[in-house]
């Protein structure tokens, strides 16, 4: 029977006892712990040990990251420490990450952020007693700023870590079981949607036939108006599908911005102040996300890899946005007011 493999990533010497306790804990759960200092990583004869550790990460199903006060050795080829790059490999492979940081280090990180803001000229020269390298704070920021799976929990001792991991893994198991129920419901919903789509198409054709037979002179014009309105109303559907909510609240605004001033749907949404476009540095370059303040969900807009910008295609929602710009003001207002609550 296959069992989950859990990669435990941290500096070794300063966190040796923590790593030993984690190894025992993972075994008691029934999973397989993978630790580089225990010989669990295969060091191929033609592979550097640094690369072997990264390759092993991809073979695991769970990833525990422990951030202590020691930075550790730099990776031979990549920017950052070996631990930094093990974490990035887990992110790249979409492995669930459970990140923990020593309390003293986390406390000093808050001091570091405060000094960075108030003393920008010499904050890097300040001594932070819990760490041996200020790069640790940059790594903490990297983990916290990841667009997903960015929880970072502080701990005093192993008991804190054990309690946190038990709760998280129990929550993960609950989600997996609940997903089976959601999938069954989704299958039923999809069948209903398919039936409704067929019925809608039939109704649309019947309406066109009736219009052409009763008002042949203006039929095509009326049909075009109906189709344009339907396309504009689909903007709501795209929003609900992307961000999973039926209401977006505008912050510090009394009127909606003029939709005619914007060419792209995401530029308009950002202008409403209910959304924000965030740019994050990822392993392969930069990526921009449209983030909903109310729904706390995000949608990838574009990526830059090796100086090449790659736009993610959102043809359907852009077409709906263009239709929304073309419909009459009353229809346009009604659609937007279904989406936003103006404070």
Short mmCIF file of C-alpha atoms in Angstrom, two decimals:
data_model
loop_
_atom_site.label_atom_id
_atom_site.label_comp_id
_atom_site.label_asym_id
_atom_site.label_seq_id
_atom_site.Cartn_x
_atom_site.Cartn_y
_atom_site.Cartn_z
CA UNK A 1 0.00 0.00 0.00
CA UNK A 2 1.37 3.40 -0.99
CA UNK A 3 1.83 5.89 1.85
CA UNK A 4 2.55 9.65 1.73
CA UNK A 5 6.21 10.70 1.82
CA UNK A 6 6.93 13.78 3.91
CA UNK A 7 10.01 15.85 3.10
CA UNK A 8 11.41 17.64 6.18
CA UNK A 9 13.38 20.71 5.13
CA UNK A 10 15.55 22.81 7.43
CA UNK A 11 19.13 23.44 8.38
CA UNK A 12 20.39 20.28 10.07
CA UNK A 13 22.81 20.98 12.89
CA UNK A 14 20.93 23.65 14.84
CA UNK A 15 17.58 21.87 14.46
CA UNK A 16 18.79 18.29 14.84
CA UNK A 17 16.56 17.44 17.82
CA UNK A 18 13.51 19.04 16.19
CA UNK A 19 14.15 16.99 13.03
CA UNK A 20 14.46 13.79 15.07
CA UNK A 21 11.15 14.48 16.84
CA UNK A 22 9.45 15.28 13.52
CA UNK A 23 10.76 12.06 12.01
CA UNK A 24 9.27 10.05 14.89
CA UNK A 25 5.98 11.98 14.71
CA UNK A 26 5.61 11.41 10.95
CA UNK A 27 6.22 7.68 11.45
CA UNK A 28 3.56 7.48 14.19
CA UNK A 29 1.03 9.00 11.75
CA UNK A 30 1.87 6.17 9.35
CA UNK A 31 3.67 8.31 6.78
CA UNK A 32 7.25 8.06 5.53
CA UNK A 33 9.64 10.85 6.65
CA UNK A 34 12.35 11.94 4.23
CA UNK A 35 15.41 13.64 5.76
CA UNK A 36 18.62 14.36 3.88
CA UNK A 37 20.80 13.76 6.97
CA UNK A 38 19.25 10.31 7.49
CA UNK A 39 20.25 8.92 4.12
CA UNK A 40 16.68 9.09 2.80
CA UNK A 41 17.82 11.06 -0.26
CA UNK A 42 19.37 9.10 -3.12
CA UNK A 43 22.70 10.68 -4.00
CA UNK A 44 23.36 9.49 -7.54
CA UNK A 45 26.94 9.00 -8.59
CA UNK A 46 26.51 11.57 -11.39
CA UNK A 47 24.53 14.07 -9.30
CA UNK A 48 25.61 16.78 -6.88
CA UNK A 49 24.12 16.37 -3.39
CA UNK A 50 22.37 19.75 -3.70
CA UNK A 51 20.56 18.67 -6.88
CA UNK A 52 19.78 15.26 -5.38
CA UNK A 53 17.90 16.94 -2.51
CA UNK A 54 15.84 19.01 -4.95
CA UNK A 55 15.02 15.93 -7.04
CA UNK A 56 13.87 14.07 -3.94
CA UNK A 57 11.41 16.84 -3.06
CA UNK A 58 9.43 16.12 -6.23
CA UNK A 59 8.91 12.49 -5.12
CA UNK A 60 7.13 13.54 -1.89
CA UNK A 61 3.48 14.35 -1.24
CA UNK A 62 3.89 16.65 1.80
CA UNK A 63 6.57 19.20 2.69
CA UNK A 64 7.45 20.49 6.19
CA UNK A 65 9.56 23.67 6.24
CA UNK A 66 11.26 24.71 9.48
CA UNK A 67 12.91 28.14 9.61
CA UNK A 68 15.39 28.60 12.44
CA UNK A 69 18.15 31.06 13.18
CA UNK A 70 20.79 29.49 10.95
CA UNK A 71 20.80 30.31 7.24
CA UNK A 72 22.72 27.22 6.11
CA UNK A 73 24.85 26.58 3.07
CA UNK A 74 24.31 28.32 -0.27
CA UNK A 75 23.16 26.19 -3.20
CA UNK A 76 25.99 25.63 -5.66
CA UNK A 77 24.10 26.99 -8.70
CA UNK A 78 20.91 28.66 -7.54
CA UNK A 79 20.30 31.84 -5.60
CA UNK A 80 19.67 31.22 -1.89
CA UNK A 81 20.38 28.42 0.53
CA UNK A 82 19.74 24.71 -0.01
CA UNK A 83 16.67 24.98 2.25
CA UNK A 84 15.41 27.98 0.24
CA UNK A 85 15.61 25.99 -2.96
CA UNK A 86 14.04 22.87 -1.48
CA UNK A 87 11.06 25.07 -0.57
CA UNK A 88 10.93 26.57 -4.09
CA UNK A 89 11.00 23.07 -5.56
CA UNK A 90 7.97 22.16 -3.42
CA UNK A 91 6.16 25.30 -4.63
CA UNK A 92 7.00 24.48 -8.25
CA UNK A 93 5.62 20.95 -7.85
CA UNK A 94 2.49 22.21 -6.01
CA UNK A 95 3.24 20.07 -2.96
CA UNK A 96 1.28 21.07 0.19
CA UNK A 97 3.68 23.02 2.41
CA UNK A 98 3.48 23.36 6.19
CA UNK A 99 5.87 26.12 7.23
CA UNK A 100 6.97 26.82 10.80
CA UNK A 101 9.38 29.41 12.19
CA UNK A 102 11.06 29.68 15.60
CA UNK A 103 9.37 32.22 17.84
CA UNK A 104 12.52 34.26 18.47
CA UNK A 105 13.25 34.47 14.74
CA UNK A 106 9.67 35.53 13.99
CA UNK A 107 9.85 38.19 16.70
CA UNK A 108 13.09 39.57 15.28
CA UNK A 109 11.50 39.53 11.83
CA UNK A 110 8.85 41.97 13.06
CA UNK A 111 11.64 44.18 14.44
CA UNK A 112 13.44 43.92 11.10
CA UNK A 113 10.32 45.03 9.18
CA UNK A 114 9.84 47.96 11.56
CA UNK A 115 13.46 49.05 11.14
CA UNK A 116 13.28 48.59 7.38
CA UNK A 117 10.41 51.10 7.31
CA UNK A 118 11.69 53.62 9.88
CA UNK A 119 15.45 53.28 9.33
CA UNK A 120 15.90 52.39 5.65
CA UNK A 121 19.52 53.57 5.52
CA UNK A 122 20.97 51.25 8.14
CA UNK A 123 18.39 48.55 9.02
CA UNK A 124 20.65 45.89 7.49
CA UNK A 125 23.51 46.86 9.85
CA UNK A 126 21.43 46.21 12.96
CA UNK A 127 22.22 43.03 14.90
CA UNK A 128 19.33 40.61 15.26
CA UNK A 129 20.29 38.15 18.03
CA UNK A 130 18.19 35.18 16.86
CA UNK A 131 19.75 34.82 13.39
CA UNK A 132 23.15 34.45 11.78
CA UNK A 133 22.20 35.95 8.40
CA UNK A 134 19.71 38.68 7.51
CA UNK A 135 18.76 36.68 4.38
CA UNK A 136 16.57 34.55 6.67
CA UNK A 137 14.15 37.49 6.92
CA UNK A 138 13.96 37.75 3.13
CA UNK A 139 13.13 34.05 3.00
CA UNK A 140 10.34 34.53 5.56
CA UNK A 141 8.94 37.31 3.35
CA UNK A 142 9.13 35.01 0.32
CA UNK A 143 7.06 32.36 2.10
CA UNK A 144 4.51 34.85 3.42
CA UNK A 145 4.07 36.59 0.04
CA UNK A 146 3.40 33.41 -1.92
CA UNK A 147 -0.02 33.79 -3.54
CA UNK A 148 -1.27 30.47 -2.09
CA UNK A 149 -0.21 28.03 0.63
CA UNK A 150 1.56 30.90 2.44
CA UNK A 151 0.70 30.14 6.08
CA UNK A 152 3.69 30.55 8.40
CA UNK A 153 3.25 29.59 12.06
CA UNK A 154 5.67 30.29 14.90
CA UNK A 155 6.61 27.69 17.50
CA UNK A 156 8.34 27.58 20.89
CA UNK A 157 8.93 23.86 21.08
CA UNK A 158 8.13 20.59 19.37
CA UNK A 159 4.77 20.28 21.17
CA UNK A 160 3.61 23.42 19.29
CA UNK A 161 4.70 21.90 15.99
CA UNK A 162 3.03 18.55 16.68
CA UNK A 163 -0.27 20.20 17.63
CA UNK A 164 -0.24 22.40 14.51
CA UNK A 165 0.56 19.56 12.10
CA UNK A 166 -2.08 17.25 13.59
CA UNK A 167 -4.75 19.91 13.11
CA UNK A 168 -3.61 20.77 9.59
CA UNK A 169 -3.42 17.18 8.41
CA UNK A 170 -6.80 16.40 9.97
CA UNK A 171 -8.20 19.39 8.06
CA UNK A 172 -6.63 18.11 4.87
CA UNK A 173 -8.21 14.68 5.37
CA UNK A 174 -11.59 16.30 6.00
CA UNK A 175 -11.26 18.29 2.76
CA UNK A 176 -10.41 15.14 0.79
CA UNK A 177 -13.48 13.36 2.15
CA UNK A 178 -15.70 16.40 1.59
CA UNK A 179 -14.38 16.68 -1.97
CA UNK A 180 -15.96 13.33 -2.82
CA UNK A 181 -19.36 14.72 -1.84
CA UNK A 182 -18.72 17.94 -3.74
CA UNK A 183 -17.73 15.98 -6.84
CA UNK A 184 -20.99 14.00 -6.72
CA UNK A 185 -22.96 17.24 -6.39
CA UNK A 186 -20.92 18.81 -9.21
CA UNK A 187 -21.77 15.94 -11.56
CA UNK A 188 -25.49 16.47 -10.89
CA UNK A 189 -25.11 20.23 -11.32
CA UNK A 190 -23.23 19.81 -14.60
CA UNK A 191 -25.98 17.60 -15.98
CA UNK A 192 -28.59 20.21 -15.00
CA UNK A 193 -26.50 22.96 -16.62
CA UNK A 194 -26.21 20.92 -19.82
CA UNK A 195 -29.99 20.45 -19.86
CA UNK A 196 -30.56 24.16 -19.22
CA UNK A 197 -28.10 25.11 -21.97
CA UNK A 198 -29.97 22.95 -24.49
CA UNK A 199 -33.31 24.42 -23.36
CA UNK A 200 -31.90 27.94 -23.55
CA UNK A 201 -30.67 27.42 -27.11
CA UNK A 202 -34.07 26.07 -28.14
CA UNK A 203 -35.80 29.08 -26.54
CA UNK A 204 -33.39 31.45 -28.28
CA UNK A 205 -34.14 29.97 -31.69
CA UNK A 206 -37.89 30.10 -31.05
CA UNK A 207 -37.69 33.78 -30.06
CA UNK A 208 -35.78 34.58 -33.24
CA UNK A 209 -38.40 32.79 -35.35
CA UNK A 210 -41.23 34.68 -33.60
CA UNK A 211 -39.52 38.04 -34.01
CA UNK A 212 -38.85 37.46 -37.68
CA UNK A 213 -42.45 36.42 -38.31
CA UNK A 214 -44.09 39.30 -36.36
CA UNK A 215 -41.68 42.19 -37.01
CA UNK A 216 -39.54 41.28 -39.99
CA UNK A 217 -38.33 44.86 -40.51
CA UNK A 218 -36.74 45.25 -37.05
CA UNK A 219 -36.21 41.60 -36.16
CA UNK A 220 -32.46 41.45 -36.73
CA UNK A 221 -31.91 44.64 -34.75
CA UNK A 222 -33.90 43.31 -31.79
CA UNK A 223 -32.15 39.96 -31.96
CA UNK A 224 -28.77 41.73 -31.86
CA UNK A 225 -29.88 43.75 -28.81
CA UNK A 226 -30.95 40.59 -26.98
CA UNK A 227 -27.67 38.84 -27.81
CA UNK A 228 -25.62 41.87 -26.70
CA UNK A 229 -27.49 42.09 -23.41
CA UNK A 230 -27.02 38.36 -22.78
CA UNK A 231 -23.30 38.68 -23.50
CA UNK A 232 -23.03 41.65 -21.10
CA UNK A 233 -24.88 39.77 -18.35
CA UNK A 234 -22.40 36.92 -18.70
CA UNK A 235 -19.84 39.28 -17.12
CA UNK A 236 -21.51 38.47 -13.79
CA UNK A 237 -21.13 34.76 -14.41
CA UNK A 238 -17.44 35.12 -15.17
CA UNK A 239 -16.92 37.07 -11.94
CA UNK A 240 -18.71 34.47 -9.83
CA UNK A 241 -16.78 31.67 -11.50
CA UNK A 242 -13.40 33.34 -11.09
CA UNK A 243 -13.80 34.70 -7.57
CA UNK A 244 -16.45 32.47 -6.05
CA UNK A 245 -18.76 35.14 -4.68
CA UNK A 246 -21.94 36.89 -5.69
CA UNK A 247 -21.04 40.25 -4.18
CA UNK A 248 -17.99 42.51 -4.28
CA UNK A 249 -17.90 45.45 -1.91
CA UNK A 250 -16.35 48.71 -3.06
CA UNK A 251 -14.03 50.28 -0.53
CA UNK A 252 -13.99 54.05 0.05
CA UNK A 253 -16.08 54.83 -3.02
CA UNK A 254 -19.47 56.37 -3.68
CA UNK A 255 -19.70 55.94 -7.45
CA UNK A 256 -18.46 53.39 -9.95
CA UNK A 257 -15.70 54.51 -12.33
CA UNK A 258 -16.72 55.20 -15.92
CA UNK A 259 -16.47 51.86 -17.68
CA UNK A 260 -15.79 53.59 -21.02
CA UNK A 261 -12.40 54.78 -19.72
CA UNK A 262 -10.97 51.26 -19.57
CA UNK A 263 -9.93 48.88 -22.34
CA UNK A 264 -9.29 45.78 -20.21
CA UNK A 265 -11.71 44.15 -17.79
CA UNK A 266 -9.10 43.79 -15.05
CA UNK A 267 -8.06 47.45 -15.32
CA UNK A 268 -11.67 48.46 -14.71
CA UNK A 269 -12.03 46.09 -11.76
CA UNK A 270 -8.87 47.47 -10.17
CA UNK A 271 -10.25 51.01 -10.60
CA UNK A 272 -13.33 50.09 -8.54
CA UNK A 273 -11.00 49.61 -5.49
CA UNK A 274 -12.68 46.26 -4.79
CA UNK A 275 -9.73 44.61 -6.55
CA UNK A 276 -5.99 44.99 -6.65
CA UNK A 277 -3.34 43.83 -9.12
CA UNK A 278 -0.36 42.30 -7.30
CA UNK A 279 2.95 41.40 -8.93
CA UNK A 280 4.94 38.61 -7.29
CA UNK A 281 8.44 37.34 -7.92
CA UNK A 282 8.30 33.64 -8.62
CA UNK A 283 10.96 31.07 -9.43
CA UNK A 284 10.76 31.56 -13.20
CA UNK A 285 10.16 35.33 -13.19
CA UNK A 286 7.29 37.68 -12.37
CA UNK A 287 3.55 37.00 -12.29
CA UNK A 288 0.62 39.40 -11.94
CA UNK A 289 -2.61 38.44 -10.18
CA UNK A 290 -5.96 40.18 -9.91
CA UNK A 291 -6.96 39.93 -6.27
CA UNK A 292 -10.47 40.38 -4.86
CA UNK A 293 -10.44 42.05 -1.43
CA UNK A 294 -13.82 40.64 -0.48
CA UNK A 295 -13.46 37.09 -1.77
CA UNK A 296 -9.72 36.75 -0.94
CA UNK A 297 -9.20 34.91 -4.22
CA UNK A 298 -6.93 35.76 -7.12
CA UNK A 299 -6.68 35.18 -10.87
CA UNK A 300 -3.45 35.01 -12.85
CA UNK A 301 -3.25 37.77 -15.50
CA UNK A 302 0.23 37.53 -16.98
CA UNK A 303 3.73 36.17 -16.44
CA UNK A 304 7.19 37.38 -17.42
CA UNK A 305 9.71 34.63 -18.08
CA UNK A 306 13.17 35.45 -19.45
CA UNK A 307 12.03 39.01 -20.31
CA UNK A 308 9.10 37.66 -22.36
CA UNK A 309 5.63 38.71 -21.22
CA UNK A 310 3.00 36.00 -21.55
CA UNK A 311 -0.64 37.05 -21.19
CA UNK A 312 -3.04 34.46 -19.85
CA UNK A 313 -5.98 34.23 -22.25
CA UNK A 314 -9.30 35.43 -20.82
CA UNK A 315 -11.17 35.81 -24.12
CA UNK A 316 -14.64 35.10 -22.75
CA UNK A 317 -14.56 37.64 -19.95
CA UNK A 318 -13.02 40.33 -22.20
CA UNK A 319 -15.80 39.81 -24.75
CA UNK A 320 -18.40 40.07 -21.97
CA UNK A 321 -16.72 43.28 -20.77
CA UNK A 322 -16.82 44.76 -24.29
CA UNK A 323 -20.55 43.94 -24.49
CA UNK A 324 -21.09 45.54 -21.09
CA UNK A 325 -19.55 48.74 -22.45
CA UNK A 326 -21.94 48.69 -25.43
CA UNK A 327 -25.30 48.09 -23.73
CA UNK A 328 -27.54 50.98 -22.69
CA UNK A 329 -26.77 52.79 -19.44
CA UNK A 330 -29.75 51.33 -17.56
CA UNK A 331 -28.80 47.74 -18.39
CA UNK A 332 -25.17 48.47 -17.63
CA UNK A 333 -26.03 50.00 -14.24
CA UNK A 334 -28.30 47.09 -13.30
CA UNK A 335 -25.56 44.55 -14.08
CA UNK A 336 -22.87 46.40 -12.13
CA UNK A 337 -25.14 46.98 -9.15
CA UNK A 338 -25.65 43.22 -8.93
CA UNK A 339 -21.89 42.89 -8.63
CA UNK A 340 -20.96 45.75 -6.31
CA UNK A 341 -22.30 47.23 -3.12
CA UNK A 342 -21.35 50.91 -3.12
CA UNK A 343 -20.43 52.20 0.32
#
